[in-house]
Amino acid sequence: MLMRYFVTLTGLVLAALGLVGCGSDSSDELAVPVQRWNLPEVVYTEDGRPDPAILAPVQILHRGNGTQPQGLDPHVTEGVPSSNVQRDLFEGLLSRAADSSIIPGVAERWEVSEDGFTWTFFLRENARWSNGDRMTADDWLFSFRRIVNPATGSRFAILLNPILNAEDIIAGRRPVEDLGVRVIDDFTLEIDLEAPNPLLMEVLTHSLASPVHRASVEAHGDRWARPGSMVSNGPYMLEELAMQSHIRLVRNPYYWDNDNVIIDEVFFYPTEDLSAELMRYRAGELSWTYEVPNTQFNWIQANLADELAVGDWLGIYYFGFNTTREPFNDPRVTTALSMAIDREIITDKLTRFGQRPAFAFTPQGIPGYDPPEPEWATWTQAEREDHARELLAEAGFGPGNPLRLEIRYNTHEDHRRISLAIAAMWQQTLGVYASLINEEFRVFLSNRRQRAVTEVFRSGWIGNYLDPMYFLELFFSENPQNDVGFFNSEFDQLLNRAARAADLEERLGLLREAEILLLETQPFAPIYTYVSARLVKPYVRGWEPNVLDQHPTRFMFLLRQDPIQQETE
């Protein structure tokens, strides 16, 4: 469903005032008591499992999950909500522990050749698909070839570029049979690389690198990732998928580590309305929220502080510019628009949970990498705005010829509020007229990808591992996810050189050069770096905060709960 409205000068100013000064910060209308419990002390047995005496008799977890997932096929879908579910359904060669450290997955061990070009993975002989079929190295060969096959249309396939010939196969220059993946025997798989790359371990933990069940894919085609036809290999399997209602997963009895999984069922609920999600959490319908409404920041801090989990999240919130359309192919225009955004108003008055203003695309926190920033990042906001007006005038825009543009965003209260605020800033500072267009997530992604109607769009990019390449390759000219349409041969060359650099310091230096070049052209306006902020019931245990904000259900468990009081606050 498409909702479109034009924001006039008066509307912009009123919206800005409303956003920064008059937003609701009360949950009084939610006549639901604040729950408190007596919880047992967490005690573990000698084998490291929670003592059965402390566990709740019913182990069903209810998780808020943001936007309706785009789909569940790990090779073609994108977005955090999809990944959250896929992380429970599938397991790669390598996996991640509760603290996000890399651990063995289906591969119980691996070896790297002395020259670093060949990785050998030794698979668990007790690994099974959810229908009981044995997993073998052939499953991995099929899956990796499917990912890089152009016919699959994977927008994340570029992540496999470190594998020999993957880049040429994705571009249609080689057949999939040339991919550097070989079956040695049923339980041994070899992967050859273009160049030594220790970050292959990180890539193999991505949901993209999950295996798919060949017989199911071939029998059901595009409909294989649905209840009744999906066969998965992770700790859970798909039981129900009700659009805009919930996704229900149940334990996979054939999972190799099923004995150590405690949660029997997990529900994922799409929750685009954050106030409604908070209401469901307070009513006990959710044990874990996807986010929290920043409009109720003060109330949450006062009443649910002990259930509020806030931590750094390796990600960037930004506005993208479609550089295939005029005037967004002019760096003067895009730089002016970026400079006119008062990021501190957004982080201090709107988001409010510790997000930090961003001027680079790569977030802080990646070991060994210091993200560059444009010179104007150190200026005052008034200085930025003065220069922004000069740049826009040089590009031919001003009172006699105001720039008019469209901002598109997917349905979400925060995206709407931020878009309104930025539109107000652009009009007040630059005289730019902005039309805001709200789109359902799938329509939003499709329009971004096609670049036919989209001009400016909100976006976010979340790191699935600690590497600046994961962020910068989004703007590689051949990347299907390059929705801004950025093309710069020098930038591409720097990324290619970095991908083949054996020395880590040299690699990071090349990536920093590439990011400097990217910032000079400003095909995007970075706004802030993410934090994860959610509410978690105190009886949900086994999860650990981590910068990737990845929380597999397999490590969680529910404590026995004895309510002690019901307080309306």
C-alpha atoms as one frame of an Amber mdcrd trajectory, in Angstrom:
protein
   0.000   0.000   0.000   1.374   3.395  -0.994   0.720   6.480   1.105   1.904
   9.780  -0.323   1.625  13.279   1.011   3.308  16.565   0.163   4.951  18.361
   3.063   4.366  22.117   2.914   6.470  24.730   4.653   4.002  25.037   7.528
   3.698  21.271   7.785   7.442  20.818   7.868   7.942  23.343  10.628   5.072
  21.930  12.691   6.368  18.409  12.159   9.839  19.412  13.266   8.492  21.160
  16.377   6.313  18.187  17.160   9.150  15.746  16.747  11.689  17.573  18.878
   9.438  19.099  21.467   5.969  17.645  21.828   6.204  13.903  21.256   4.199
  11.682  23.569   6.241  10.058  26.309   3.608   8.278  28.308   2.289   4.762
  28.594  -0.555   5.701  30.922  -3.044   4.744  28.243  -1.763   1.174  28.459
  -3.771   0.068  31.462  -1.592  -2.976  31.954   0.216  -3.687  35.229   4.001
  -3.879  35.327   4.845  -7.483  36.114   7.440  -8.620  38.647   8.601 -12.178
  39.398  10.522 -14.265  41.874  13.118 -16.010  39.732  15.376 -18.880  40.763
  19.121 -18.497  40.868  20.670 -19.755  37.633  22.526 -22.979  38.397  24.328
 -25.148  35.856  25.018 -28.872  35.940  28.464 -30.370  35.458  27.919 -30.649
  31.702  27.194 -26.910  31.447  23.429 -27.162  31.022  20.954 -25.208  33.166
  19.704 -27.257  36.113  16.270 -28.648  35.114  14.873 -27.492  38.470  15.194
 -23.813  37.510  13.525 -24.145  34.105   9.968 -23.168  33.269   7.773 -26.197
  32.489   6.752 -24.636  29.154   9.635 -23.516  26.948   7.983 -21.331  24.294
   9.627 -18.028  23.352   7.719 -15.106  21.807   9.944 -12.644  19.909   9.067
  -9.356  18.237  10.774  -9.224  14.851  10.279  -5.890  13.102   9.050  -5.838
   9.522   7.389  -8.896   7.969  10.352 -10.972   6.689  10.869 -10.699   2.949
  11.086 -14.488   2.806  12.949 -17.423   4.345  15.137 -18.628   1.463  18.594
 -17.723   2.849  20.070 -17.314  -0.626  17.709 -14.653  -1.947  16.158 -12.753
   0.959  17.583  -9.768   2.777  16.915  -7.807   5.930  17.455  -8.379   9.647
  13.967  -9.848  10.288  14.569 -12.599   7.717  18.052 -13.295   9.078  16.748
 -13.635  12.637  14.463 -16.478  11.583  16.980 -18.080   9.216  19.544 -18.192
  12.018  17.236 -20.617  13.844  16.306 -22.644  10.756  19.732 -23.164   9.213
  23.308 -23.785  10.250  26.356 -23.096   8.125  29.738 -24.752   8.060  30.614
 -22.338  10.846  28.276 -20.782  13.375  28.245 -18.228  16.178  27.981 -18.678
  19.921  25.668 -16.630  22.124  28.354 -13.933  22.395  28.751 -13.949  18.553
  32.190 -15.594  18.612  32.779 -18.070  15.778  32.268 -21.732  16.635  32.049
 -24.955  14.613  28.756 -25.525  12.841  28.149 -28.454  10.517  31.927 -28.525
  10.069  33.353 -29.919  13.291  36.858 -28.796  12.292  38.776 -27.250   9.386
  42.305 -26.799   8.100  43.963 -24.076   6.031  46.802 -24.873   3.626  50.218
 -23.324   4.251  49.790 -20.902   1.348  46.315 -19.897   2.596  44.591 -20.680
  -0.714  42.737 -23.870   0.287  40.403 -24.488   3.207  39.348 -28.051   4.050
  36.208 -28.645   6.112  35.496 -31.905   7.909  31.740 -32.356   8.332  29.860
 -33.935  11.213  28.736 -37.422  10.311  25.690 -37.056  12.577  24.406 -33.909
  10.833  20.894 -34.421   9.444  18.230 -32.466   7.621  14.936 -31.908   9.430
  13.346 -34.773   7.460  16.061 -37.163   8.638  18.137 -37.155   5.437  21.871
 -37.365   5.976  23.868 -34.212   5.198  26.887 -34.647   2.943  29.453 -32.495
   1.174  27.291 -32.667  -1.962  24.686 -30.548  -0.163  27.263 -27.818   0.267
  28.449 -28.005  -3.327  24.861 -27.625  -4.547  24.188 -24.760  -2.149  27.289
 -22.707  -2.949  26.721 -23.135  -6.682  23.111 -22.059  -6.240  24.182 -18.878
  -4.445  26.549 -17.702  -7.193  24.313 -18.795 -10.065  23.004 -15.585 -11.710
  19.655 -17.339 -12.220  19.164 -17.447  -8.443  19.277 -13.665  -8.247  21.028
 -13.504  -4.887  21.736  -9.905  -3.887  24.276 -11.124  -1.330  26.180 -13.477
  -3.653  29.055 -10.987  -3.796  29.985 -12.089  -0.272  31.343 -15.301  -1.808
  33.738 -13.377  -4.073  36.756 -14.610  -2.062  36.061 -18.109  -3.475  37.891
 -18.966  -6.691  35.957 -17.848  -9.813  32.908 -16.713  -7.808  33.031 -13.139
  -9.113  33.133 -14.249 -12.755  30.314 -16.755 -12.212  28.091 -14.152 -10.556
  28.753 -11.821 -13.496  27.837 -14.583 -15.969  31.355 -14.933 -17.362  31.899
 -18.527 -16.174  29.695 -21.585 -15.533  28.814 -22.492 -11.954  30.848 -25.683
 -12.287  34.007 -23.533 -12.199  33.369 -22.451  -8.608  36.300 -23.294  -6.350
  34.367 -25.754  -4.180  35.171 -29.485  -4.327  33.750 -32.619  -2.742  36.533
 -34.879  -1.496  34.215 -37.454   0.058  30.836 -37.482   1.806  32.180 -35.609
   4.803  35.052 -33.561   3.412  34.699 -30.312   1.481  37.441 -28.128   0.018
  37.172 -24.443  -0.860  39.806 -22.737  -3.013  40.235 -18.973  -2.760  41.285
 -16.244  -5.167  43.780 -15.084  -2.536  44.473 -15.915   1.107  41.631 -14.468
   3.143  41.283 -15.145   6.873  37.871 -13.448   6.804  36.380 -16.441   4.993
  35.463 -17.676   8.472  33.310 -14.583   8.961  31.634 -14.980   5.561  30.723
 -18.583   6.293  28.731 -17.557   9.374  26.438 -15.334   7.274  22.917 -16.652
   6.693  23.647 -16.466   2.949  26.127 -19.335   3.390  23.431 -21.671   4.705
  22.797 -24.985   2.962  19.510 -25.735   1.231  17.923 -29.149   0.712  18.325
 -29.943  -2.973  15.366 -32.304  -3.327  13.016 -29.767  -1.726  14.269 -26.875
  -3.850  13.965 -28.881  -7.057  10.541 -30.277  -6.148   8.908 -27.024  -5.039
  10.826 -24.294  -6.869  10.234 -20.808  -5.486   7.712 -22.218  -3.002  10.152
 -24.521  -1.221  10.676 -22.182   1.783   7.143 -22.638   3.135   5.543 -24.873
   5.767   5.110 -28.381   4.467   7.849 -28.056   1.860  10.798 -26.515   3.718
  13.501 -28.879   4.923  16.181 -27.182   7.027  19.239 -28.276   8.975  19.306
 -25.939  11.987  18.048 -26.363  15.540  14.492 -25.486  14.482  12.156 -26.215
  11.596   9.298 -24.241  10.085   5.837 -25.137  11.391   3.667 -22.096  10.577
   3.985 -18.951   8.474   1.019 -16.583   8.776   1.644 -13.346   6.871   1.513
 -10.233   9.088   0.741 -12.475  12.074   3.567 -14.809  13.085   6.146 -17.407
  12.147   6.273 -20.486  14.359   9.307 -22.743  14.592   9.603 -26.008  16.512
  12.655 -27.990  17.521  14.313 -30.092  14.861  14.669 -33.578  16.400  17.385
 -34.452  13.880  19.623 -31.483  14.702  23.022 -32.828  15.720  23.043 -30.816
  18.989  19.342 -31.120  19.787  20.046 -32.457  23.286  21.444 -29.050  24.237
  18.530 -27.039  22.822  16.015 -26.064  25.510  13.423 -23.772  23.904  10.840
 -26.079  22.285   9.041 -23.496  20.150   9.738 -19.934  19.079   7.284 -17.447
  17.592   8.456 -14.450  15.551   5.951 -11.596  15.258   6.148  -8.761  12.709
   5.955  -5.559  14.747   6.143  -2.373  12.684   4.080  -0.407  15.248   6.475
  -0.005  18.174   3.823   1.272  20.584   1.703  -1.793  19.837   4.755  -3.983
  20.393   5.328  -2.363  23.787   1.689  -2.988  24.679   2.020  -6.666  23.755
   5.206  -6.920  25.794   3.539  -5.388  28.845   0.567  -7.714  28.411   2.916
 -10.714  28.490   2.318 -11.657  24.855   5.976 -11.015  23.997   9.075 -11.937
  25.963  11.466 -10.116  23.652  10.873  -6.977  21.604  12.546  -6.070  18.349
  12.850  -2.416  19.338  11.421   0.111  21.771   9.451   3.265  20.908  11.694
   6.266  21.486   8.573   8.381  22.046   8.225   6.555  25.387  11.889   6.722
  26.335  11.329   8.407  29.725   8.535   6.048  30.768  10.577   2.972  29.873
  13.605   4.285  31.755  11.440   4.952  34.809   9.418   1.726  34.828  11.252
  -0.978  32.875  14.908  -0.022  33.214  15.867  -3.483  34.468  14.310  -5.050
  31.350  15.817  -2.583  28.869  18.826  -3.942  26.984  20.832  -1.329  25.074
  24.151  -1.988  23.360  26.317  -0.979  20.436  25.255  -2.461  17.110  27.582
  -2.550  14.125  25.389  -0.705  11.654  24.690   2.599   9.920  21.389   4.416
   9.327  21.551   6.556   6.208  19.687   8.198   3.346  20.669   6.958  -0.106
  20.646   9.080  -3.258  19.796   7.513  -6.609  22.850   8.724  -8.525  21.438
   7.462 -11.826  18.916  10.334 -11.716  19.596  14.040 -11.938  20.452  16.037
  -9.902  21.634  13.317  -7.514  24.541  12.506  -9.817  26.005  15.887  -8.806
  28.153  15.589  -5.633  27.469  19.249  -4.880  23.787  18.459  -4.467  24.218
  15.293  -2.414  26.922  16.859  -0.234  24.716  19.892   0.407  21.821  17.661
   1.426  24.082  15.656   3.735  25.612  18.754   5.350  22.191  20.281   6.040
  21.142  17.361   8.271  21.533  18.216  11.949  22.405  14.744  13.173  22.535
  15.720  16.832  18.875  16.749  16.796  18.009  13.328  15.416  20.073  11.355
  17.948  19.303  13.571  20.962  15.626  14.314  20.334  14.321  11.469  18.172
  16.203   8.200  18.559  17.354   8.915  22.145  18.886   5.543  23.043  22.566
   6.375  22.543  22.829   6.415  18.743  25.822   8.487  17.618  25.910  10.997
  14.727  27.660   9.466  11.712  29.722  11.107   8.985  31.387   7.983   7.551
  29.713   4.863   6.193  31.748   2.328   8.163  30.922   2.407  11.888  33.510
   2.586  14.631  34.378  -0.683  16.347  36.127  -2.721  13.638  39.573  -3.737
  14.952  42.430  -1.949  13.178  40.203   0.316  11.087  39.768   4.046  11.659
  36.851   5.229   9.494  37.658   8.483   7.664  35.331  11.461   7.893  34.906
  14.482   5.611  36.583  17.686   6.757  33.216  19.302   7.437  32.440  16.720
  10.113  34.462  18.907  12.523  32.595  22.113  11.613  29.710  23.591  13.546
  26.253  22.879  12.170  25.899  26.558  11.232  29.112  26.356   9.182  27.881
  23.221   7.440  24.581  24.843   6.567  26.268  27.956   5.155  28.475  25.830
   2.914  25.532  23.620   1.939  23.665  26.660   0.622  26.727  27.674  -1.400
  27.058  24.195  -2.929  23.389  24.022  -3.857  23.577  27.475  -5.454  26.608
  26.373  -7.495  24.524  23.424  -8.705  21.830  25.841  -9.928  19.271  25.644
  -7.133  17.948  28.494  -5.027  14.852  30.581  -4.295  14.127  31.032  -7.993
  14.665  27.357  -8.770  14.033  25.298  -5.622  15.072  21.668  -5.565  12.107
  19.307  -5.306  12.622  15.688  -4.353  10.946  12.567  -2.996  11.938  10.683
   0.137  10.809   7.051   0.263  10.759   4.963   3.414   9.287   1.632   4.451
   6.506   1.484   7.016   7.913   2.211  10.462   7.162   5.006  12.916  10.834
   5.925  13.399  11.476   6.084   9.641   8.490   8.402   9.259   9.606  10.693
  12.069  13.195  10.868  10.873  12.095  11.518   7.289   9.818  14.328   8.464
  12.601  15.887  10.513  15.151  15.744   7.684  12.627  17.115   5.213  12.069
  20.012   7.623  15.809  20.624   7.913  16.231  20.635   4.144  13.416  23.088
   3.624  14.376  25.424   6.438  18.083  25.419   5.538  18.104  24.981   1.758
  14.588  25.781   0.585  14.212  22.201  -0.653  10.675  20.845  -1.029  10.319
  17.198  -0.045   7.500  14.806  -0.846   7.382  11.840   1.559   6.319   8.444
   0.252   5.624   5.514   2.569   5.841   2.043   0.969   5.316  -1.519   2.131
   8.718  -3.164   2.604   8.679  -5.363  -0.499   7.532  -2.493  -2.725  10.109
  -0.236  -1.115  12.950  -2.680  -1.841  11.759  -3.300  -5.388  11.620   0.409
  -6.215  15.055   0.985  -4.723  16.490  -1.854  -6.753  14.956  -0.754 -10.057
  15.942   2.926  -9.585  13.115   3.987 -11.921  11.120   6.142  -9.496  13.160
   6.309  -6.300  15.159   9.500  -5.718  16.067   9.565  -2.020  15.465   6.618
   0.302  16.065   5.739   3.899  18.217   2.694   4.508  20.300   0.861   7.045
  23.232  -1.498   6.706  24.084  -3.938   9.477  27.455  -5.633   9.791  27.270
  -9.398   9.913  30.953  -9.514  10.703  33.776  -7.163  11.717  35.157  -6.064
   8.367  34.946  -2.676   6.584  34.676  -4.548   3.275  31.200  -5.697   4.324
  30.126  -2.050   4.339  32.112  -0.620   1.440  31.376  -3.331  -1.112  27.747
  -2.193  -0.982  28.901   0.501  -3.456  30.886  -1.825  -5.735  29.587  -1.229
  -9.252  28.643  -4.886  -9.865  26.978  -5.410  -6.487  23.234  -6.054  -7.003
  22.639  -4.243  -3.703  24.219  -1.023  -4.978  20.824   0.681  -4.898  22.307
   4.179  -5.174  23.741   3.230  -8.591  27.222   4.404  -7.617  29.924   3.738
 -10.196  33.564   4.720  -9.813  36.275   2.614 -11.446  38.954   3.817  -9.019
  36.776   2.788  -6.079  36.205  -0.653  -7.644  39.932  -1.100  -8.201  40.717
  -0.260  -4.583  38.213  -2.854  -3.373  39.633  -5.461  -5.748  43.166  -4.761
  -4.556  42.043  -4.965  -0.937  40.342  -8.306  -1.589  43.630  -9.738  -2.823
  45.939  -8.139  -0.268  47.630 -10.762   1.890  48.791  -8.205   4.460  46.006
  -7.073   6.806  47.454  -3.590   7.341  47.749  -3.071   3.591  44.199  -4.332
   3.130  42.725  -1.940   5.681  44.718   0.947   4.184  43.264   0.277   0.735
  39.760   0.116   2.167  40.290   3.433   3.926  41.384   4.998   0.631  38.210
   3.658  -0.949  36.023   5.121   1.777  37.704   8.533   1.439  36.864   8.460
  -2.267  33.293   7.452  -1.460  32.861  10.328   0.981  34.093  12.820  -1.612
  31.174  11.948  -3.879  28.509  11.474  -1.141  26.092   9.035  -2.837  24.517
   8.740   0.609  24.036  10.811   3.750  25.146   8.895   6.849  22.950   9.865
   9.786  23.778   7.772  12.838  25.342   4.522  13.975  22.927   2.016  15.403
  22.435   0.748  18.893  20.285  -2.248  19.710  17.543  -1.325  22.167  14.907
  -3.823  23.223  12.962  -5.085  26.189  13.651  -8.614  27.439  11.742 -10.369
  30.187  14.106 -11.188  33.073  13.210 -14.863  32.870  14.704 -15.121  29.355
  18.287 -16.274  29.811  21.128 -17.726  27.766  21.462 -14.752  25.421  24.423
 -12.386  25.541  24.758  -8.805  24.272  27.063  -8.508  21.270  27.926  -5.877
  18.669  26.401  -7.971  15.864  23.090  -8.180  17.764  22.720 -11.832  16.799
  20.797 -13.953  19.295  20.102 -17.551  18.215  17.247 -19.138  20.123  19.176
 -22.396  20.530  21.200 -20.909  23.405  18.238 -19.431  25.295  16.061 -20.862
  28.045  13.173 -19.678  30.212  13.393 -19.624  33.995  10.569 -20.724  36.245
   8.444 -17.644  36.979   6.586 -16.940  40.211   4.715 -13.598  39.972   5.093
 -11.560  43.172   3.104  -8.432  42.416   1.071  -6.613  39.838   1.736  -2.881
  39.753   0.027  -0.357  37.522   2.525   2.426  36.921
